[in-house]
Tab-separated table of C-alpha atoms in Angstrom:
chain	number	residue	atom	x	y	z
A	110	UNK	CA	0.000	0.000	0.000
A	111	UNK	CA	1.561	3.699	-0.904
A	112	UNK	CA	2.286	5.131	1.831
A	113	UNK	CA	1.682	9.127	2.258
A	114	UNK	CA	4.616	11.366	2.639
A	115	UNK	CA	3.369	14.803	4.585
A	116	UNK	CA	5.267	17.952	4.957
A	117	UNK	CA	6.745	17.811	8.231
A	118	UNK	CA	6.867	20.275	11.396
A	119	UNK	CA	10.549	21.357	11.110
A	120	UNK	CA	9.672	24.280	14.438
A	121	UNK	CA	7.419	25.159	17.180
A	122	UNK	CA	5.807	28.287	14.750
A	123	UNK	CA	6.326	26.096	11.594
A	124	UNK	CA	2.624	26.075	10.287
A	125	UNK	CA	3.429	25.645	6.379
A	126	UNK	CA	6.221	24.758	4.001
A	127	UNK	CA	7.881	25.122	0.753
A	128	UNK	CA	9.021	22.264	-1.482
A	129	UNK	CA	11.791	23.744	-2.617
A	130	UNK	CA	13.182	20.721	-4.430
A	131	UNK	CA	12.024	16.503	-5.006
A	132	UNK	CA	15.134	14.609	-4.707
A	133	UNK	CA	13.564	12.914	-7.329
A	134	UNK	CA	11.007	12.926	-9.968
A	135	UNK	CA	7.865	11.017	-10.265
A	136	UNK	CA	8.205	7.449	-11.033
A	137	UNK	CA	12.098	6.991	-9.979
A	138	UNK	CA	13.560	5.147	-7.106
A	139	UNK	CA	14.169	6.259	-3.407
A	140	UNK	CA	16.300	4.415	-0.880
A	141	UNK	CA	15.589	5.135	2.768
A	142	UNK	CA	17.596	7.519	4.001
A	143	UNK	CA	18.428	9.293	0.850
A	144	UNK	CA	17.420	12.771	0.374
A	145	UNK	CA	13.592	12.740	-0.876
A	146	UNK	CA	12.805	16.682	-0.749
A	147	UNK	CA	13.949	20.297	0.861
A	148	UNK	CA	11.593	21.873	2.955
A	149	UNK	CA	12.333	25.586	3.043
A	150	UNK	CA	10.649	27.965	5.958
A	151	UNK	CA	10.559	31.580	5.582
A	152	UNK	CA	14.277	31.419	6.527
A	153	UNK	CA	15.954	28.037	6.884
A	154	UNK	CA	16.224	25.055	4.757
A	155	UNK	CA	15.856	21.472	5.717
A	156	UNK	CA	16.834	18.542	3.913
A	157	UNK	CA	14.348	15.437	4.576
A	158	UNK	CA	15.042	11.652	3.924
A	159	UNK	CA	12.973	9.034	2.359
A	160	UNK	CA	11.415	7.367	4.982
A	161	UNK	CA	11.449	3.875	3.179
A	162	UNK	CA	12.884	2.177	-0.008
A	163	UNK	CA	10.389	2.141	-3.160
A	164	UNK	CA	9.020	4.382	-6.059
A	165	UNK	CA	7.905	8.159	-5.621
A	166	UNK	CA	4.689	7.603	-7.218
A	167	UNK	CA	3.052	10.739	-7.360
A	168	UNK	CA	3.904	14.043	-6.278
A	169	UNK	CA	0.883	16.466	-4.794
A	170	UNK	CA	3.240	19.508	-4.408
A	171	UNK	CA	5.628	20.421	-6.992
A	172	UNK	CA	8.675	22.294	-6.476
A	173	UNK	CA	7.891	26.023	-5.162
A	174	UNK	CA	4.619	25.308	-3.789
A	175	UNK	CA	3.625	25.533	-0.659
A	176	UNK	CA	0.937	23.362	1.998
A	177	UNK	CA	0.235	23.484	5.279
A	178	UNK	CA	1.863	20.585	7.762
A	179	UNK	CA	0.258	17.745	8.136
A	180	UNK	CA	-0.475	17.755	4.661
A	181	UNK	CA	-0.107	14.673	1.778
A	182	UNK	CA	2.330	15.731	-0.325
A	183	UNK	CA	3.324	12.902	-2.286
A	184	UNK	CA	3.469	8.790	-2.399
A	185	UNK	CA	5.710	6.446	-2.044
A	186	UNK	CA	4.697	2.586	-3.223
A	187	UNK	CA	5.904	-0.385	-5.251
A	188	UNK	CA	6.533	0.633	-8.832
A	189	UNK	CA	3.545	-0.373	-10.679
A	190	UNK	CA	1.323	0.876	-7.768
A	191	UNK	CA	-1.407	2.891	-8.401
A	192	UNK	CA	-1.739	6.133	-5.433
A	193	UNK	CA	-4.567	7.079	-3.587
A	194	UNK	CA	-6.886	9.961	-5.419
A	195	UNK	CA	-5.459	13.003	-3.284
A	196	UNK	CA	-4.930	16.708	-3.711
A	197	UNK	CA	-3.157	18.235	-0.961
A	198	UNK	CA	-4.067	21.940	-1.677
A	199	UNK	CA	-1.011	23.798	-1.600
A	200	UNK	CA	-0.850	27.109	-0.758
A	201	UNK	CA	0.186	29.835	-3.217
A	202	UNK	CA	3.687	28.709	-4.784
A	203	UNK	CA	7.237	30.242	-4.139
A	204	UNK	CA	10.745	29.607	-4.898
A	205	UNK	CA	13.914	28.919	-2.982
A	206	UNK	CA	17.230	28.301	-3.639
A	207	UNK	CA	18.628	26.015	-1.032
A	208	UNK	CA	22.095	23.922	0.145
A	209	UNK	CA	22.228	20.614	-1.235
A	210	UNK	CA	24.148	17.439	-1.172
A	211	UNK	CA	27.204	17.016	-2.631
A	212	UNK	CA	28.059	17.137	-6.199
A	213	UNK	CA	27.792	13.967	-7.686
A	214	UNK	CA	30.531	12.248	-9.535
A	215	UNK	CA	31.474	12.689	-13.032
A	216	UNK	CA	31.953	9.978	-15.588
A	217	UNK	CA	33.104	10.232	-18.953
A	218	UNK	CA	31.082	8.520	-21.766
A	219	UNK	CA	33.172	7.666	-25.219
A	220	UNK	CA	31.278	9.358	-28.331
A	221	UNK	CA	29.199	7.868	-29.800
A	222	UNK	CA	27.464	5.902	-26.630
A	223	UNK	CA	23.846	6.028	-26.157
A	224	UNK	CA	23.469	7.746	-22.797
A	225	UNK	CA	20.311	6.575	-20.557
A	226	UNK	CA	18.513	9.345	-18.665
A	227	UNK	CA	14.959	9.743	-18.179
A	228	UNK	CA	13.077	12.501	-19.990
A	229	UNK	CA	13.098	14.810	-17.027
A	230	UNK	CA	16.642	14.415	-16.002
A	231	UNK	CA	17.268	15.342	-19.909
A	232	UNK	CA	14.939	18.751	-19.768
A	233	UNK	CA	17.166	19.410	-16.534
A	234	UNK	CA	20.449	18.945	-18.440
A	235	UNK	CA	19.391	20.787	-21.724
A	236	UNK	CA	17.596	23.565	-19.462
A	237	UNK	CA	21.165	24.371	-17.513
A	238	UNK	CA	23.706	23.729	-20.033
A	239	UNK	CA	25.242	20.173	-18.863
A	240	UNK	CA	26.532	17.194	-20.239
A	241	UNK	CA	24.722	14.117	-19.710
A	242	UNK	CA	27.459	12.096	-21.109
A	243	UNK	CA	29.966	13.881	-17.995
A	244	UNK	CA	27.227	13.119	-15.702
A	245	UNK	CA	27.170	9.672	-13.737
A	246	UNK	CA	24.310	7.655	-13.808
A	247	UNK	CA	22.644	6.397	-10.187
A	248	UNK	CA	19.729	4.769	-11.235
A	249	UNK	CA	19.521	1.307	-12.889
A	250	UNK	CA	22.150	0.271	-15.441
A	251	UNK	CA	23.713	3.755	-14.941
A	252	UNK	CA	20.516	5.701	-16.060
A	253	UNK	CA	21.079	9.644	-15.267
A	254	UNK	CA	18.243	10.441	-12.446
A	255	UNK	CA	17.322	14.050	-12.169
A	256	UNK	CA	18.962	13.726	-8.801
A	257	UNK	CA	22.162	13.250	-10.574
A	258	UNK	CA	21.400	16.082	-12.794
A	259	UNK	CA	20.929	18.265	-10.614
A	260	UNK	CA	23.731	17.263	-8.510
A	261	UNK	CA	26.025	18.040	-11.325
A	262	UNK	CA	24.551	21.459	-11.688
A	263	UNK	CA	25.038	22.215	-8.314
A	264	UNK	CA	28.769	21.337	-8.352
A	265	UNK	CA	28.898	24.158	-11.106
A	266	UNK	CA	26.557	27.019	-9.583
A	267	UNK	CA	25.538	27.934	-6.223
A	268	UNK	CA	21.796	26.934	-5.834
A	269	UNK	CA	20.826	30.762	-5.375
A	270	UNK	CA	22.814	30.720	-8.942
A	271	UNK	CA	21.232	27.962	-10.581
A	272	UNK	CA	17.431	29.166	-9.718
A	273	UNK	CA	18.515	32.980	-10.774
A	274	UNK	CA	19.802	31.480	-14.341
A	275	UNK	CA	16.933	29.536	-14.646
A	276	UNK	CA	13.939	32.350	-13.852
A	277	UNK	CA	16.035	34.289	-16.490
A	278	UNK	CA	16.114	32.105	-18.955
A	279	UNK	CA	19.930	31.946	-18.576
A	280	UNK	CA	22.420	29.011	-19.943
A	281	UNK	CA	24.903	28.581	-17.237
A	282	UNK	CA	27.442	27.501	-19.473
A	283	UNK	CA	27.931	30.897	-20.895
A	284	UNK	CA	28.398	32.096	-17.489
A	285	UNK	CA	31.995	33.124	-17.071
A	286	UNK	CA	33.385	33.013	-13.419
A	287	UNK	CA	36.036	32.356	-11.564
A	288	UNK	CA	34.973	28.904	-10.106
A	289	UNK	CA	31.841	27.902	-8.843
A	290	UNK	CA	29.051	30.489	-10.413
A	291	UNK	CA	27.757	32.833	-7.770
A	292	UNK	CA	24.915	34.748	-7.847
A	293	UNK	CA	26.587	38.103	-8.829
A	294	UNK	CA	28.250	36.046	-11.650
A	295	UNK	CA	24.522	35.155	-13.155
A	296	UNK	CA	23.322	39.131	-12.793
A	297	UNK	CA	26.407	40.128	-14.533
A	298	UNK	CA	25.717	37.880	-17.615
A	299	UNK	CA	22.181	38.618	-17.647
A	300	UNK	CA	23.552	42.895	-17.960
A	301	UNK	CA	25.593	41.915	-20.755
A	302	UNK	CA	22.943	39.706	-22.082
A	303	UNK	CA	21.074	42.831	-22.963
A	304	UNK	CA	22.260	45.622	-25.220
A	305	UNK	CA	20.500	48.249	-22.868
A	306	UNK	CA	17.663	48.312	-20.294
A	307	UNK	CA	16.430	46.956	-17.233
A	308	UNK	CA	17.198	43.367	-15.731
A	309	UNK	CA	14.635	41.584	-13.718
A	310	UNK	CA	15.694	39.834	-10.474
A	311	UNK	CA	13.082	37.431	-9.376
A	312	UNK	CA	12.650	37.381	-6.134
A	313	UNK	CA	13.750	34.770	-3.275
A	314	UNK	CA	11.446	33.676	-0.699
A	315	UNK	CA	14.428	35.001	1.543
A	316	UNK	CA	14.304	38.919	-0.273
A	317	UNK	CA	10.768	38.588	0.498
A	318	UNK	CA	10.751	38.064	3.587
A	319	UNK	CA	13.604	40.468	3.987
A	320	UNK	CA	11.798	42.978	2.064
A	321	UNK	CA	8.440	42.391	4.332
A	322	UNK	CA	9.780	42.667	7.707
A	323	UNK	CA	12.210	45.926	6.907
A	324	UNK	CA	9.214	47.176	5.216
A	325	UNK	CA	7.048	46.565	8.641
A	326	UNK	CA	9.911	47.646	10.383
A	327	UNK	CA	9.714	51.139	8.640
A	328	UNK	CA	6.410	51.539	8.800
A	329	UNK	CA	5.116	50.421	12.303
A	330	UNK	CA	8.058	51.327	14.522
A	331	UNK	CA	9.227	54.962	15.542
A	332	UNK	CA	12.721	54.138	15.569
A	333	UNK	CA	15.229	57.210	16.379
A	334	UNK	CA	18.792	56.279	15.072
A	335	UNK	CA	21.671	58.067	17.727
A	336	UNK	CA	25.477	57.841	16.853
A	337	UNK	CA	28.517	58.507	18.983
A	338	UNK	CA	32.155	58.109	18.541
A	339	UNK	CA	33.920	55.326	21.132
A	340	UNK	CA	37.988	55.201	20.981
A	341	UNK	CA	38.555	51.856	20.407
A	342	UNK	CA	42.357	52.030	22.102
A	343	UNK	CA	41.707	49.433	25.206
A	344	UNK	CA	39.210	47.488	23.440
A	345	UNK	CA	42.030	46.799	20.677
A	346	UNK	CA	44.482	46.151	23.454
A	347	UNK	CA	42.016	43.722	25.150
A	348	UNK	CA	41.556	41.758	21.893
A	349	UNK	CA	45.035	41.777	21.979
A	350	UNK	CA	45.912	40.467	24.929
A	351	UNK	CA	43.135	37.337	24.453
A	352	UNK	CA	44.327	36.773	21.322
A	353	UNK	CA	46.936	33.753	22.338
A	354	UNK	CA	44.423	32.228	25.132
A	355	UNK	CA	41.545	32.590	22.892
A	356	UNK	CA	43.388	30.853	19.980
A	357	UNK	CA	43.788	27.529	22.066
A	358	UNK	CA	40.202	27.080	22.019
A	359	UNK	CA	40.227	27.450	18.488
A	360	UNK	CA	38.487	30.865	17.938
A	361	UNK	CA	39.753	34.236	17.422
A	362	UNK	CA	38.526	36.696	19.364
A	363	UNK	CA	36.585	39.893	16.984
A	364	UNK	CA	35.097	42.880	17.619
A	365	UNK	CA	31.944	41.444	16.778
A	366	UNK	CA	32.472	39.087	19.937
A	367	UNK	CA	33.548	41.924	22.503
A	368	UNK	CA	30.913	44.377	21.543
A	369	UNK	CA	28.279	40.888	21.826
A	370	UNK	CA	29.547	40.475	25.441
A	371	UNK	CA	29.224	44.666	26.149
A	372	UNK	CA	25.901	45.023	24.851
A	373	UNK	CA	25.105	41.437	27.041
A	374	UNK	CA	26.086	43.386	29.598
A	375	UNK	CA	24.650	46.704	28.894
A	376	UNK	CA	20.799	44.967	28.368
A	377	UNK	CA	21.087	43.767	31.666
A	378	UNK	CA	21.473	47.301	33.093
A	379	UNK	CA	18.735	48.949	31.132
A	380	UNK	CA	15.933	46.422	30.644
A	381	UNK	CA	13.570	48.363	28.362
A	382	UNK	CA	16.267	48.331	25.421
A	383	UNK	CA	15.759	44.678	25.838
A	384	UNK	CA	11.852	44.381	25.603
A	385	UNK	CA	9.007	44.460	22.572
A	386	UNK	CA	6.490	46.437	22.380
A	387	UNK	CA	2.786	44.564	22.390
A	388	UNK	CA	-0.733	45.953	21.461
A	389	UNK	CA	-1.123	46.974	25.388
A	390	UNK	CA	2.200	46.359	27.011
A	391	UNK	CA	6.128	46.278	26.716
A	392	UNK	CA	7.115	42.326	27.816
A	393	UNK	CA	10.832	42.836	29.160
A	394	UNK	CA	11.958	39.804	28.142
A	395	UNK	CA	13.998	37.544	30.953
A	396	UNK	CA	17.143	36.623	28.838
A	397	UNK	CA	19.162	38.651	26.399
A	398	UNK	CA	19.787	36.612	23.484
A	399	UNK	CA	21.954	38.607	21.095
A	400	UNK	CA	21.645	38.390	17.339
A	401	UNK	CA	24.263	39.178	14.666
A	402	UNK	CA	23.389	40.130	11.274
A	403	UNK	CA	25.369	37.757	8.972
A	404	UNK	CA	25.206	38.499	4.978
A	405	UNK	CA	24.433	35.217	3.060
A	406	UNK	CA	24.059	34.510	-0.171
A	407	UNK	CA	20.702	35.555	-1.164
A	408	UNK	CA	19.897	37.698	2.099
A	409	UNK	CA	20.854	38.171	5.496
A	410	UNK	CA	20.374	35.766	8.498
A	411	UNK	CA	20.153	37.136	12.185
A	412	UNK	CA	20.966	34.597	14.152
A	413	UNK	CA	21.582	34.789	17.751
A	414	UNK	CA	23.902	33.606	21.160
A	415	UNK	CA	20.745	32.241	23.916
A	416	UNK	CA	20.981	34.121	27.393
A	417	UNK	CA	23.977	36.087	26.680
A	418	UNK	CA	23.900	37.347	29.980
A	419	UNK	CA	25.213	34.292	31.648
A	420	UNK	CA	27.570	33.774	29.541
A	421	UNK	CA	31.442	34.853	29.087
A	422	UNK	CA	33.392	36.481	26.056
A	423	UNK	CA	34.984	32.557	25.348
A	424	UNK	CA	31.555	30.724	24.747
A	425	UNK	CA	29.892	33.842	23.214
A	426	UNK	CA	32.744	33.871	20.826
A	427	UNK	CA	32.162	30.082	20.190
A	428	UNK	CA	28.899	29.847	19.921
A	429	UNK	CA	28.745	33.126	17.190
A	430	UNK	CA	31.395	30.995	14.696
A	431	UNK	CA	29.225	27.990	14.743
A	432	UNK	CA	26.242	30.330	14.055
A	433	UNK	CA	28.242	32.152	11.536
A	434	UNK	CA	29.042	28.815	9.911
A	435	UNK	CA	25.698	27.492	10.249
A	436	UNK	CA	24.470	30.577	8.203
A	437	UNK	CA	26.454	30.565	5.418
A	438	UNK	CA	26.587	26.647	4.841
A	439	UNK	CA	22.596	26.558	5.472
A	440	UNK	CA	22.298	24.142	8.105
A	441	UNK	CA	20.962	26.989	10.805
A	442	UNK	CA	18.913	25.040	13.330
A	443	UNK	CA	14.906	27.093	12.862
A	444	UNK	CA	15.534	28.216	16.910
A	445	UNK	CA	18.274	29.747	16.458
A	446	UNK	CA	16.620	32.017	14.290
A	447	UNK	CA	13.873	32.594	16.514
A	448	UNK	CA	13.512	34.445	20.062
A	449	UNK	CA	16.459	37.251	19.199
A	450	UNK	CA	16.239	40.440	21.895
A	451	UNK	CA	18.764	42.598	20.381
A	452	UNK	CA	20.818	42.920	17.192
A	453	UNK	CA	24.085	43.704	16.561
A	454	UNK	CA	25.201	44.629	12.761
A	455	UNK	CA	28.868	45.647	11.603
A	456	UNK	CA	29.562	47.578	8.157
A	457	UNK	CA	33.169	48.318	9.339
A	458	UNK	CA	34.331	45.799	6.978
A	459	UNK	CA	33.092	48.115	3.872
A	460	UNK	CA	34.204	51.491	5.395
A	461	UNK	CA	30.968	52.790	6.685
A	462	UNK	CA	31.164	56.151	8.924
A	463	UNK	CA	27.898	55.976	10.296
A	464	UNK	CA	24.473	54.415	8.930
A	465	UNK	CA	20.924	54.316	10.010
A	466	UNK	CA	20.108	50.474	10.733
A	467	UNK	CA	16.174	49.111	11.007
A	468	UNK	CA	14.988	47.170	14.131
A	469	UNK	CA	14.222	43.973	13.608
A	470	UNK	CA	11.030	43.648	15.067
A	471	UNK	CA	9.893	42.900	17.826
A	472	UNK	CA	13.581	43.659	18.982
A	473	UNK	CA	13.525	47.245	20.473
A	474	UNK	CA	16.896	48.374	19.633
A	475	UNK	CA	19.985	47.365	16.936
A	476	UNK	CA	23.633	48.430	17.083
A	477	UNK	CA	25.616	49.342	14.369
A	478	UNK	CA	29.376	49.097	14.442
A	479	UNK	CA	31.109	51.528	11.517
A	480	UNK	CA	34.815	51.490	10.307
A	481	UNK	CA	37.830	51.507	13.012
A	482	UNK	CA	39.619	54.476	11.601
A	483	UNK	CA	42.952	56.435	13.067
A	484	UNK	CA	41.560	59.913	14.194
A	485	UNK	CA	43.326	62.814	15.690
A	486	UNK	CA	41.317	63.085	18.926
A	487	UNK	CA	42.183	66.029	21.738
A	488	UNK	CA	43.024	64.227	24.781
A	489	UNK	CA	44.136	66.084	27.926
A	490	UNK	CA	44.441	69.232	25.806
A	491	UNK	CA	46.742	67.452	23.325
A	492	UNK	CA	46.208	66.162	19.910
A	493	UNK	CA	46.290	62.826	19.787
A	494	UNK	CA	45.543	59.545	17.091
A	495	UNK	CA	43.607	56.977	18.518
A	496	UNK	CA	41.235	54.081	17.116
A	497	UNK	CA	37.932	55.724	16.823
A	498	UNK	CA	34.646	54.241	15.259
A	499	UNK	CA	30.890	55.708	15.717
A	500	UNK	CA	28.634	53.722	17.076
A	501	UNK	CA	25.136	53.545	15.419
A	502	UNK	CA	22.014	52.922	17.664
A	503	UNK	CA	18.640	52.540	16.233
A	504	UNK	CA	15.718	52.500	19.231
A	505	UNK	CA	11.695	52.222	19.027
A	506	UNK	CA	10.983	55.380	20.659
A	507	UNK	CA	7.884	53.780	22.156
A	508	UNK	CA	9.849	52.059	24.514
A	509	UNK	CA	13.113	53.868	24.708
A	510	UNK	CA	12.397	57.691	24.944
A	511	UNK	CA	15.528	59.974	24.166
A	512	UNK	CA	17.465	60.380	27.514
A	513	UNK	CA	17.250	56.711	27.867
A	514	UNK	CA	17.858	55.368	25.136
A	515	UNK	CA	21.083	58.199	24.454
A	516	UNK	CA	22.358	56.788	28.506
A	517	UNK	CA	22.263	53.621	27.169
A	518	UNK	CA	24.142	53.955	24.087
A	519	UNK	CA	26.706	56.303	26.620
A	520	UNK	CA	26.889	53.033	28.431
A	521	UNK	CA	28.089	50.642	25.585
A	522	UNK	CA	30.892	53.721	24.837
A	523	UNK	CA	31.774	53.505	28.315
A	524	UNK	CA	32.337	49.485	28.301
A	525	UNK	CA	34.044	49.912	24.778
A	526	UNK	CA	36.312	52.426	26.179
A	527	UNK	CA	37.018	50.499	29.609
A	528	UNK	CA	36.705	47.140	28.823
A	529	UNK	CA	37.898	45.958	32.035
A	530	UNK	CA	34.872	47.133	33.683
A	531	UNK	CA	33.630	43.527	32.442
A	532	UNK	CA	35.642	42.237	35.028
A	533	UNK	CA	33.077	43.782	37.583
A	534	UNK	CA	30.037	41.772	35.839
């Protein structure tokens, strides 16, 4: 008897999912424990395995579709096996590029040779430029699956790549880059593509979710962005000096980690900048989980260190890498995602002065670290070059009126500047 496959809860606030790709295509072969589908949320992906060895006999969702979970979304049975009659009503489709597998292996067939693929797996290789006869074979007698297909295509372009080239109707064999095709490589050939004019970027299920919430953000919350300038002198020094003790636990200290550990510190002493706002109250929340902005490809992830506040520089600093990792390899567990208090975002990398970031709501405030520049700075009536960066803090005036919110920003200077106030905490 076929036996349903539904789309699975992949997180407590998980109520539908996106099929962002089949493993494989109706009427081929699954083994249990291979990869039968990715499930994408609004900002993680998850790879799911085939529950048991047989056929995938029908598929009720296809790729970029949507249903709620719980629902049937395809069969498994005995080839020859005819599925139950069952729609699973998907919700209005989408698209996501996701992480896959890895690449499969590549054969080479001598001219001439008849190579076995089935019709889809064919459409997938004419449709992105590839070689079946390069392409080895995992189904029976060496036939080319589409899972092998796309397998190859992936070990060529980045999947964020692959889905770009193929919304624009893009070959990504005429895509020129310097390894593995990227997504900036596939908007760059599309521009030269045309003689003049506009190109259209579909968009991600990430950019729209990115585009919603900043868009909410900007609309609903009164945020007030204040900047000040913080000598960075001792907190250089600090790094500095943890640099050697750090480095036999395997991590190197950044600024990113210090100023994680400061604002930890800082949300403890003034609650409010670590609270939401609610339709008839401000819930303070009880831990201060600290998110970090990381660009991926395709978006931006925020995810972030749990209770903060009980922790020291040395785990904070661990835990961010694996984060960091996590986000730009795509294998983010959904919680860590979920439940941030506060946000930290750094542009010093790309030179920024000063810059006006947007809350991520329901967060209250978010902290933007600029460029660490050589100044000359008057110090005891002297001119003097020192470290200096400004410090950029966005705050929903609802919660945080002026005075507080500009005492609390004094307060992360004051930690930046002394750093071994943290030995008080």
């Amino acid at each position: 008897m076929a036996s349903p496959v539904i789309m699975p809860k992949l997180g407590l606030t998980m109520n539908r999912g996106t099929v962002s790709r089949w493993g494989a295509g109706e009427g081929e072969p699954v083994r249990k424990g291979d990869l039968l589908m990715v499930v994408a949320t609004d900002k993680l992906t998850f790879d799911v395995e085939a529950p048991e060895d047989g056929v995938l006999l029908k598929i009720l969702v296809p790729e970029g579709g949507e249903a709620p979970v719980g629902a049937v979304i395809a069969y498994i049975g005995a080839e020859g096996e005819v599925p139950p009659d069952v729609a699973a009503s998907p919700l209005p489709p989408s698209h996501e590029p996701v992480p896959s597998p890895a690449p499969a292996p590549v054969a080479v067939v001598p001219a001439g040779d008849f190579v076995r693929a089935t019709p889809l797996a064919r459409k997938i290789a004419r449709e992105r430029g590839l070689d079946l006869a390069r392409i080895e074979g995992t189904g029976p007698g060496g036939r080319r699956l589409r899972r092998d297909v796309e397998a190859a295509a992936r070990a060529k372009a980045s999947p964020v790549a692959a889905r770009m080239a193929a919304d624009l109707g893009l070959d990504l064999a005429s895509v020129r880059a310097d390894g593995r095709v990227m997504k900036q490589d596939v908007i760059r050939a599309a521009t030269e593509r045309l003689p003049a004019g506009d190109v259209e970027v579909p968009l991600t299920p990430m950019r729209r979710v990115i585009a919603e919430r900043m868009s909410l953000s900007s609309s609903t919350i009164p945020s007030v962005t204040y900047h000040v300038d913080a000598d960075f002198t001792e907190l250089s020094a600090a790094r500095e000096s943890l640099r050697e003790e750090a480095a036999r636990s395997g991590v190197k200290i950044s600024f990113n980690h210090l100023l994680m550990k400061i604002c930890a510190v800082a949300l403890t002493e003034f609650p409010m900048a670590n609270s939401s706002f609610g339709a008839d109250s401000i819930t303070m929340h009880g831990n201060v989980n600290i998110g970090l902005a990381v660009s991926v490809e395709g978006g931006l992830l925020v995810p972030n260190v749990k209770s903060a506040q009980d922790k020291g520089l040395l785990q904070i600093a661990l835990e961010t890498e694996e984060l960091v990792r996590g986000a730009r390899e795509g294998t983010l567990p959904l919680d860590s995602v979920q439940g941030g208090t506060f946000t930290l975002t750094n542009l010093g990398m790309f030179g920024t002065s000063g810059f006006t970031p947007l809350i991520n709501p329901p967060e209250a405030c978010i902290l933007g670290l600029n460029a660490v520049v050589d100044r000359p700075v008057a110090i005891g009536g002297e001119v003097v070059v020192r470290p200096m960066t400004t410090l950029s803090l966005s705050a929903d005036h609802r919660i945080l009126d002026g005075a507080e919110a500009a005492l609390f920003l004094a307060r992360i200077r004051e930690l930046v500047e002394n750093p071994w106030l943290l030995l008080l905490k």
